[in-house]
Amino acid sequence: MRNNNFYLFLLFLFFYGGSVNAQNQTNSPYSRFGVGDLQSNILSEYAAMGGTSIGSYNPNIINPYNPASYSAFKANSFIFSTGGMHQTTKMQTSNLEQITNSSSFSHLILGFPLTKKIGASAGLLPFSNIGYHIEDTESHPDLGLINYSYNGDGGLSLLYVGAAYNLTENLSVGANANYLFGGLNRNKKVIFTEGESFNKPYNTRKNSTISAKGFFYQLGLMYNKEINEKIFFTLGFTANNNAKIAAKQTVLTENYEILSSIYEVVKDTIEDYTISGCEDCNMILPQNLGLGMSVDIDKKWLLMADFSMQDWSAYRMFGKSDSLANSMKFSGGLQYTADNMSVNRYWKLIKFRFGGKFQNSYLQLYNTQLNEKSVSFGLGLPLRKTKSEINLSVEIGERGTINNNLIKEQFLRFQIGLSLSDIWFVKRKYD
């Protein structure tokens, strides 16, 4: 394999970095609910096209969102993909606003063929994030100011292994075995400042940690048809099972006193327990269904569209539901390449991508289901004399509303991905 040591070094570097900071970060009060902010289509190739991916059957791109796509890998090929993202979010209510920033690792995935009809992939992806800090103040005639603080962090990651098989020349089937793991941390504090009463109660804090780990499975189907010499059509379908993910909850509630800005002294433990191993000690992850299509015209134009839905009303955590509703997402994208065989003009090799999406999110608060909409664009920059590529995407969108005491979020998201491709197990000949 060409540049073997260089590729192995990159693989180690990114895997080590990913293992240290594999969990993506977010800053959103809405991540308080459910399993946090769901992460989907975090590969910049797809993010630039509105997040469309279900109908993508490309031998040069790993598509973990439809495992049937792995059969597209060419003989002796090997693909390694990783990347990162940055998001700036403006949060606003009817009278307040705040700007936050977050940056993170996005993904680490591998793809390669096993035989002429079988392809495989494995990798690490973020599944959800929690990240919020909310403060509120109440004035009491006897106790003075009472400060409330709500904080959350953590999230879930997904480790997958999958394979695909070409049933016929036009039909392929694939499956992913997904291992979901991570921790959801939430805590709240009630802090009493000096008041008129000498019997001012102690401050209270409650820390709740939920750890989850377990398997669920995803099935993918793809039908490919060459309409004529210039048009290639693909139809894709995905579904995952309604899964039970084992969970454990640890709760600690304490009364404490602040002696200075540094020292806190625990006065009493109100709650200290762990829930695990019971019949309802699990997370019910609801089924997700997706349908997508793509049309490749003359290897210049690529049109893609996706529709997906998930029954989050069936979600349970320790037997309890949350403020969640069924979600639906529509997305579409367009890619243009002037001439993918150009030798002298680099700009003709560049892939220009555009897209958009509309989503009914799984959050339903104050009888209002939150919507998310965005537009996106990006570039696929090939590395000369290789099949490797640097992918850039920019997404501009908003979620939520300022009505009904809710929060509106406007975001600008940048993503960068590196896709390294090479050929394995081919003997080189030298003159």
Coordinates of C-alpha atoms in Angstrom, one line a residue:
M1 CA 0.0 0.0 0.0
R2 CA 1.3 3.4 -0.9
N3 CA 2.4 5.7 2.0
N4 CA 1.7 2.9 4.4
N5 CA 3.5 4.4 7.4
F6 CA 1.9 7.8 6.8
Y7 CA -1.6 6.4 6.8
L8 CA -1.0 4.3 9.9
F9 CA 0.3 7.3 11.7
L10 CA -2.9 9.3 10.7
L11 CA -5.0 6.4 11.8
F12 CA -3.3 6.2 15.2
L13 CA -3.4 10.0 15.7
F14 CA -7.1 10.4 14.9
F15 CA -8.1 7.3 16.9
Y16 CA -6.2 8.5 19.9
G17 CA -7.7 11.9 19.6
G18 CA -11.2 10.4 19.1
S19 CA -10.9 8.1 22.1
V20 CA -10.0 11.1 24.3
N21 CA -12.7 13.4 23.1
A22 CA -15.2 11.1 21.3
Q23 CA -18.2 12.8 22.8
N24 CA -19.4 15.8 20.9
Q25 CA -20.3 19.0 22.8
T26 CA -23.3 21.3 22.6
N27 CA -24.7 24.4 24.3
S28 CA -28.5 24.3 24.2
P29 CA -31.1 24.3 27.0
Y30 CA -33.1 21.9 24.7
S31 CA -30.5 19.2 25.3
R32 CA -32.0 18.9 28.8
F33 CA -34.8 16.6 27.4
G34 CA -34.7 13.0 26.2
V35 CA -31.2 11.8 25.4
G36 CA -30.0 15.3 24.4
D37 CA -29.4 16.8 21.0
L38 CA -29.4 14.0 18.5
Q39 CA -26.5 14.0 16.1
S40 CA -27.2 12.9 12.5
N41 CA -25.4 13.2 9.2
I42 CA -22.3 14.5 10.8
L43 CA -20.1 13.7 7.7
S44 CA -19.4 17.0 5.9
E45 CA -20.1 15.3 2.5
Y46 CA -23.7 14.8 3.4
A47 CA -24.1 17.8 5.7
A48 CA -23.4 20.1 2.7
M49 CA -26.3 18.5 0.9
G50 CA -28.9 19.0 3.6
G51 CA -28.0 15.9 5.4
T52 CA -29.2 13.5 2.6
S53 CA -27.5 10.1 2.7
I54 CA -30.0 7.2 2.6
G55 CA -29.8 7.0 -1.2
S56 CA -26.0 7.5 -1.5
Y57 CA -24.2 4.6 -3.2
N58 CA -20.7 5.9 -3.8
P59 CA -17.5 3.7 -3.9
N60 CA -15.4 6.6 -2.7
I61 CA -17.6 7.7 0.3
I62 CA -18.4 5.7 3.5
N63 CA -22.1 5.9 4.2
P64 CA -22.8 4.5 7.7
Y65 CA -26.4 5.8 7.5
N66 CA -27.3 3.1 5.0
P67 CA -25.3 -0.1 5.5
A68 CA -26.3 -1.5 2.2
S69 CA -24.0 1.1 0.6
Y70 CA -20.9 -0.8 1.7
S71 CA -21.2 -3.2 -1.3
A72 CA -20.2 -0.2 -3.5
F73 CA -16.5 -0.4 -2.4
K74 CA -14.2 -1.3 -5.2
A75 CA -11.8 -4.2 -5.1
N76 CA -8.6 -3.7 -2.9
S77 CA -9.8 -0.2 -1.9
F78 CA -9.6 1.2 1.6
I79 CA -11.2 4.4 2.9
F80 CA -10.5 6.2 6.2
S81 CA -12.6 9.2 7.2
T82 CA -12.5 11.6 10.2
G83 CA -13.3 15.2 10.9
G84 CA -14.5 17.9 13.2
M85 CA -17.1 20.7 13.6
H86 CA -17.6 24.1 15.1
Q87 CA -21.0 25.7 15.9
T88 CA -21.9 29.2 16.9
T89 CA -25.4 29.6 18.3
K90 CA -27.5 32.6 19.1
M91 CA -30.2 31.9 21.7
Q92 CA -33.0 34.4 22.3
T93 CA -36.2 34.8 24.1
S94 CA -38.7 37.7 23.9
N95 CA -36.3 39.9 25.9
L96 CA -32.9 38.1 26.3
E97 CA -30.2 36.7 24.0
Q98 CA -26.9 35.0 24.3
I99 CA -24.2 33.7 21.9
T100 CA -22.4 30.4 22.5
N101 CA -19.6 28.5 20.7
S102 CA -18.6 24.8 20.7
S103 CA -16.1 22.7 18.8
S104 CA -15.7 19.0 18.7
F105 CA -14.5 15.8 17.1
S106 CA -17.1 14.5 14.6
H107 CA -16.4 10.9 13.5
L108 CA -13.9 8.1 12.9
I109 CA -14.9 5.5 10.3
L110 CA -13.3 2.9 8.0
G111 CA -14.6 1.2 4.9
F112 CA -13.3 -1.7 2.7
P113 CA -14.4 -4.6 0.5
L114 CA -14.2 -8.2 1.7
T115 CA -15.0 -9.9 -1.6
K116 CA -16.4 -8.8 -4.9
K117 CA -19.9 -8.9 -3.5
I118 CA -19.3 -8.0 0.2
G119 CA -18.2 -4.7 1.7
A120 CA -17.7 -3.8 5.4
S121 CA -17.4 -0.7 7.6
A122 CA -16.7 0.1 11.2
G123 CA -16.4 3.3 13.2
L124 CA -17.2 5.7 16.0
L125 CA -20.0 8.3 15.8
P126 CA -21.6 10.7 18.2
F127 CA -25.3 9.8 18.9
S128 CA -26.4 12.6 21.2
N129 CA -25.1 15.4 23.3
I130 CA -26.1 17.2 26.5
G131 CA -24.7 20.6 27.3
Y132 CA -26.6 23.4 29.1
H133 CA -26.3 25.9 32.0
I134 CA -29.4 27.7 33.1
E135 CA -29.7 30.2 36.0
D136 CA -32.8 31.8 37.6
T137 CA -33.4 34.0 40.6
E138 CA -36.4 34.4 43.0
S139 CA -36.8 37.0 45.7
H140 CA -38.3 35.8 49.0
P141 CA -39.4 38.3 51.8
D142 CA -37.7 36.3 54.6
L143 CA -35.0 34.3 52.8
G144 CA -33.8 37.0 50.4
L145 CA -32.6 36.0 47.0
I146 CA -32.9 32.3 46.0
N147 CA -30.7 31.3 43.1
Y148 CA -31.5 28.3 41.0
S149 CA -28.9 26.6 38.8
Y150 CA -29.4 23.8 36.3
N151 CA -26.5 22.1 34.5
G152 CA -26.0 19.2 32.2
D153 CA -23.2 17.5 30.2
G154 CA -22.3 14.2 28.6
G155 CA -24.0 12.3 25.9
L156 CA -24.1 9.0 24.0
S157 CA -21.7 7.6 21.4
L158 CA -22.2 4.8 18.9
L159 CA -19.7 2.2 17.9
Y160 CA -20.7 0.2 14.9
V161 CA -19.6 -2.7 12.7
G162 CA -21.5 -3.4 9.5
A163 CA -21.5 -5.4 6.2
A164 CA -23.3 -5.4 2.9
Y165 CA -24.0 -8.0 0.3
N166 CA -24.9 -7.7 -3.4
L167 CA -28.0 -10.0 -3.8
T168 CA -28.2 -9.2 -7.5
E169 CA -26.5 -6.8 -9.9
N170 CA -29.0 -4.1 -8.9
L171 CA -30.0 -5.0 -5.3
S172 CA -27.9 -4.9 -2.1
V173 CA -28.7 -5.5 1.5
G174 CA -26.7 -4.5 4.6
A175 CA -26.8 -4.3 8.4
N176 CA -25.1 -2.5 11.2
A177 CA -24.6 -3.8 14.7
N178 CA -24.5 -0.6 16.8
Y179 CA -23.2 -0.5 20.4
L180 CA -24.6 2.6 22.2
F181 CA -22.8 3.8 25.3
G182 CA -22.2 6.9 27.4
G183 CA -23.5 8.9 30.3
L184 CA -26.1 11.7 30.8
N185 CA -25.3 14.0 33.7
R186 CA -27.8 16.5 35.1
N187 CA -27.6 18.5 38.3
K188 CA -29.5 21.3 39.9
K189 CA -28.8 23.6 42.9
V190 CA -30.8 25.8 45.1
I191 CA -28.7 28.5 46.8
F192 CA -30.0 30.8 49.5
T193 CA -28.3 34.2 50.0
E194 CA -28.5 36.2 53.2
G195 CA -32.1 37.1 54.2
E196 CA -34.0 38.4 57.2
S197 CA -34.5 35.0 58.8
F198 CA -31.9 33.5 61.1
N199 CA -33.3 30.1 60.2
K200 CA -32.2 30.3 56.6
P201 CA -32.2 26.7 55.2
Y202 CA -29.0 25.1 53.8
N203 CA -28.4 25.1 50.1
T204 CA -29.4 22.0 48.2
R205 CA -27.9 20.2 45.3
K206 CA -29.0 17.1 43.4
N207 CA -26.8 15.2 41.0
S208 CA -28.3 12.6 38.7
T209 CA -26.2 10.4 36.4
I210 CA -27.6 7.9 33.9
S211 CA -25.2 5.5 32.2
A212 CA -26.5 3.4 29.3
K213 CA -25.0 0.7 27.2
G214 CA -26.4 -1.9 24.8
F215 CA -26.9 -3.0 21.2
F216 CA -29.4 -2.1 18.5
Y217 CA -29.4 -3.0 14.9
Q218 CA -29.9 -1.2 11.6
L219 CA -31.0 -2.7 8.3
G220 CA -30.4 -1.2 4.9
L221 CA -31.6 -1.9 1.3
M222 CA -30.5 -0.3 -1.9
Y223 CA -31.7 -0.7 -5.5
N224 CA -29.5 0.7 -8.3
K225 CA -30.6 1.0 -11.9
E226 CA -28.8 2.5 -14.9
I227 CA -31.6 4.2 -16.8
N228 CA -29.3 4.9 -19.8
E229 CA -25.7 5.8 -20.5
K230 CA -26.0 9.1 -18.7
I231 CA -28.5 8.5 -15.8
F232 CA -28.0 6.3 -12.8
F233 CA -30.8 6.0 -10.2
T234 CA -30.6 4.7 -6.6
L235 CA -33.4 4.0 -4.1
G236 CA -32.5 3.4 -0.5
F237 CA -34.4 2.2 2.6
T238 CA -33.2 2.0 6.3
A239 CA -34.8 0.8 9.5
N240 CA -33.6 0.0 13.0
N241 CA -35.3 -2.1 15.7
N242 CA -37.2 -0.9 18.7
A243 CA -34.4 -1.6 21.2
K244 CA -34.0 -1.9 25.0
I245 CA -30.7 -0.3 26.1
A246 CA -29.6 -1.2 29.7
A247 CA -29.4 1.8 32.0
K248 CA -28.2 2.6 35.5
Q249 CA -29.1 5.8 37.4
T250 CA -27.2 7.2 40.4
V251 CA -28.8 10.0 42.4
L252 CA -27.2 12.0 45.2
T253 CA -29.0 14.9 46.9
E254 CA -27.3 16.9 49.7
N255 CA -27.7 19.9 51.9
Y256 CA -24.5 22.0 52.0
E257 CA -23.1 25.3 53.2
I258 CA -20.9 27.7 51.3
L259 CA -18.1 28.9 53.7
S260 CA -16.4 30.9 51.0
S261 CA -16.2 31.2 47.3
I262 CA -14.0 28.0 47.3
Y263 CA -15.2 25.8 50.2
E264 CA -18.4 23.9 50.4
V265 CA -19.3 21.8 53.5
V266 CA -21.9 19.0 53.2
K267 CA -24.4 19.2 56.1
D268 CA -26.7 16.3 55.3
T269 CA -27.3 13.6 52.7
I270 CA -31.0 13.5 51.7
E271 CA -30.8 10.9 48.9
D272 CA -28.0 8.5 47.9
Y273 CA -29.1 5.6 45.7
T274 CA -28.5 3.6 42.6
I275 CA -31.2 2.1 40.3
S276 CA -30.1 -0.9 38.1
G277 CA -31.0 -4.4 37.3
C278 CA -34.8 -3.9 37.6
E279 CA -37.4 -4.6 34.9
D280 CA -37.7 -1.0 33.9
C281 CA -34.0 -0.2 34.3
N282 CA -33.5 0.5 30.6
M283 CA -33.9 3.0 27.8
I284 CA -36.4 2.3 25.1
L285 CA -34.9 3.5 21.8
P286 CA -37.8 3.8 19.3
Q287 CA -37.8 2.5 15.7
N288 CA -36.6 4.8 12.9
L289 CA -37.6 4.4 9.2
G290 CA -35.9 6.2 6.3
L291 CA -36.3 6.4 2.6
G292 CA -34.0 8.1 0.2
M293 CA -33.2 8.4 -3.5
S294 CA -30.4 9.8 -5.7
V295 CA -30.1 10.5 -9.4
D296 CA -26.7 10.8 -11.1
I297 CA -26.8 12.6 -14.4
D298 CA -23.8 12.3 -16.7
K299 CA -21.5 12.2 -13.7
K300 CA -21.9 15.9 -13.4
W301 CA -25.1 16.4 -11.5
L302 CA -26.2 14.5 -8.4
L303 CA -29.6 15.1 -7.0
M304 CA -30.6 13.5 -3.6
A305 CA -33.6 13.5 -1.3
D306 CA -34.4 11.9 2.0
F307 CA -37.4 11.3 4.3
S308 CA -37.2 9.8 7.7
M309 CA -39.5 9.4 10.8
Q310 CA -39.1 8.1 14.3
D311 CA -41.7 7.2 16.9
W312 CA -40.3 9.1 19.9
S313 CA -43.6 8.8 21.8
A314 CA -42.5 5.2 22.5
Y315 CA -39.3 6.5 24.2
R316 CA -38.9 5.5 27.9
M317 CA -36.2 6.0 30.4
F318 CA -36.7 3.9 33.6
G319 CA -40.3 3.5 32.5
K320 CA -41.0 7.2 32.2
S321 CA -41.6 9.3 29.1
D322 CA -40.4 12.8 28.4
S323 CA -41.6 15.9 26.5
L324 CA -41.0 14.0 23.2
A325 CA -43.1 13.5 20.1
N326 CA -42.8 11.7 16.8
S327 CA -40.2 13.3 14.6
M328 CA -40.0 13.7 10.8
K329 CA -37.3 15.0 8.5
F330 CA -37.3 16.1 4.9
S331 CA -34.0 16.9 3.2
G332 CA -32.7 17.5 -0.3
G333 CA -29.3 18.2 -1.9
L334 CA -27.5 18.9 -5.2
Q335 CA -23.9 18.3 -6.2
Y336 CA -22.2 19.6 -9.4
T337 CA -18.8 18.5 -10.8
A338 CA -17.7 20.1 -14.0
D339 CA -15.4 17.3 -15.1
N340 CA -14.3 14.5 -12.8
M341 CA -11.7 13.4 -15.4
S342 CA -10.1 16.8 -15.9
V343 CA -6.3 16.7 -15.8
N344 CA -5.2 20.4 -16.3
R345 CA -8.0 22.4 -14.6
Y346 CA -8.3 21.6 -10.9
W347 CA -11.4 23.6 -10.4
K348 CA -13.3 21.2 -12.7
L349 CA -12.6 18.4 -10.2
I350 CA -14.1 20.3 -7.3
K351 CA -17.6 19.1 -6.1
F352 CA -20.0 22.0 -5.4
R353 CA -22.7 21.0 -3.0
F354 CA -25.9 22.6 -1.9
G355 CA -28.9 21.5 0.2
G356 CA -31.6 22.2 2.7
K357 CA -33.7 20.4 5.3
F358 CA -36.9 20.8 7.4
Q359 CA -37.4 18.8 10.5
N360 CA -40.1 18.3 13.2
S361 CA -37.8 17.6 16.1
Y362 CA -38.7 15.2 18.9
L363 CA -39.1 18.0 21.4
Q364 CA -42.7 19.1 22.3
L365 CA -42.8 21.8 25.0
Y366 CA -45.8 23.8 26.2
N367 CA -47.9 22.0 23.5
T368 CA -45.5 23.3 20.8
Q369 CA -43.5 20.9 18.7
L370 CA -40.2 22.5 17.8
N371 CA -39.2 22.7 14.2
E372 CA -35.7 23.0 12.7
K373 CA -34.9 24.3 9.3
S374 CA -31.6 25.0 7.5
V375 CA -29.7 25.6 4.3
S376 CA -26.2 24.3 3.6
F377 CA -23.4 24.4 1.0
G378 CA -19.9 23.0 0.8
L379 CA -17.0 21.8 -1.4
G380 CA -15.3 18.5 -2.1
L381 CA -11.6 19.3 -2.7
P382 CA -9.8 16.3 -4.2
L383 CA -6.1 15.7 -3.4
R384 CA -4.3 15.4 -6.7
K385 CA -3.1 12.0 -7.9
T386 CA -5.1 10.3 -5.3
K387 CA -8.8 9.5 -4.6
S388 CA -8.6 11.2 -1.3
E389 CA -10.6 14.3 -0.5
I390 CA -11.1 17.2 1.9
N391 CA -14.7 18.1 2.4
L392 CA -16.0 21.4 3.8
S393 CA -19.6 22.3 4.7
V394 CA -21.4 25.3 6.1
E395 CA -25.0 25.1 7.5
I396 CA -27.2 28.0 8.5
G397 CA -30.4 27.3 10.3
E398 CA -32.7 27.9 13.3
R399 CA -34.7 25.8 15.8
G400 CA -37.5 26.7 18.2
T401 CA -39.5 29.9 18.7
I402 CA -39.8 32.8 21.1
N403 CA -43.5 32.2 21.6
N404 CA -45.0 30.3 24.6
N405 CA -41.9 31.2 26.8
L406 CA -39.6 29.1 24.5
I407 CA -36.2 29.8 23.1
K408 CA -35.2 30.4 19.5
E409 CA -31.8 29.1 18.4
Q410 CA -30.1 30.4 15.3
F411 CA -26.9 28.5 14.4
L412 CA -24.0 28.6 12.0
R413 CA -22.2 25.2 11.8
F414 CA -18.9 24.6 10.1
Q415 CA -17.7 21.1 9.3
I416 CA -14.5 19.7 7.9
G417 CA -13.8 16.1 6.9
L418 CA -10.8 14.2 5.6
S419 CA -11.4 11.1 3.5
L420 CA -8.3 9.1 2.7
S421 CA -8.5 6.5 0.0
D422 CA -5.8 4.0 -1.1
I423 CA -5.4 0.6 -2.7
W424 CA -4.5 -2.5 -0.6
F425 CA -2.8 -5.7 -1.5
V426 CA -1.6 -4.7 -4.9
K427 CA 2.0 -5.5 -5.8
R428 CA 3.9 -2.6 -7.2
K429 CA 6.2 -3.1 -10.2
Y430 CA 9.3 -1.0 -10.7
D431 CA 11.5 -0.6 -13.7

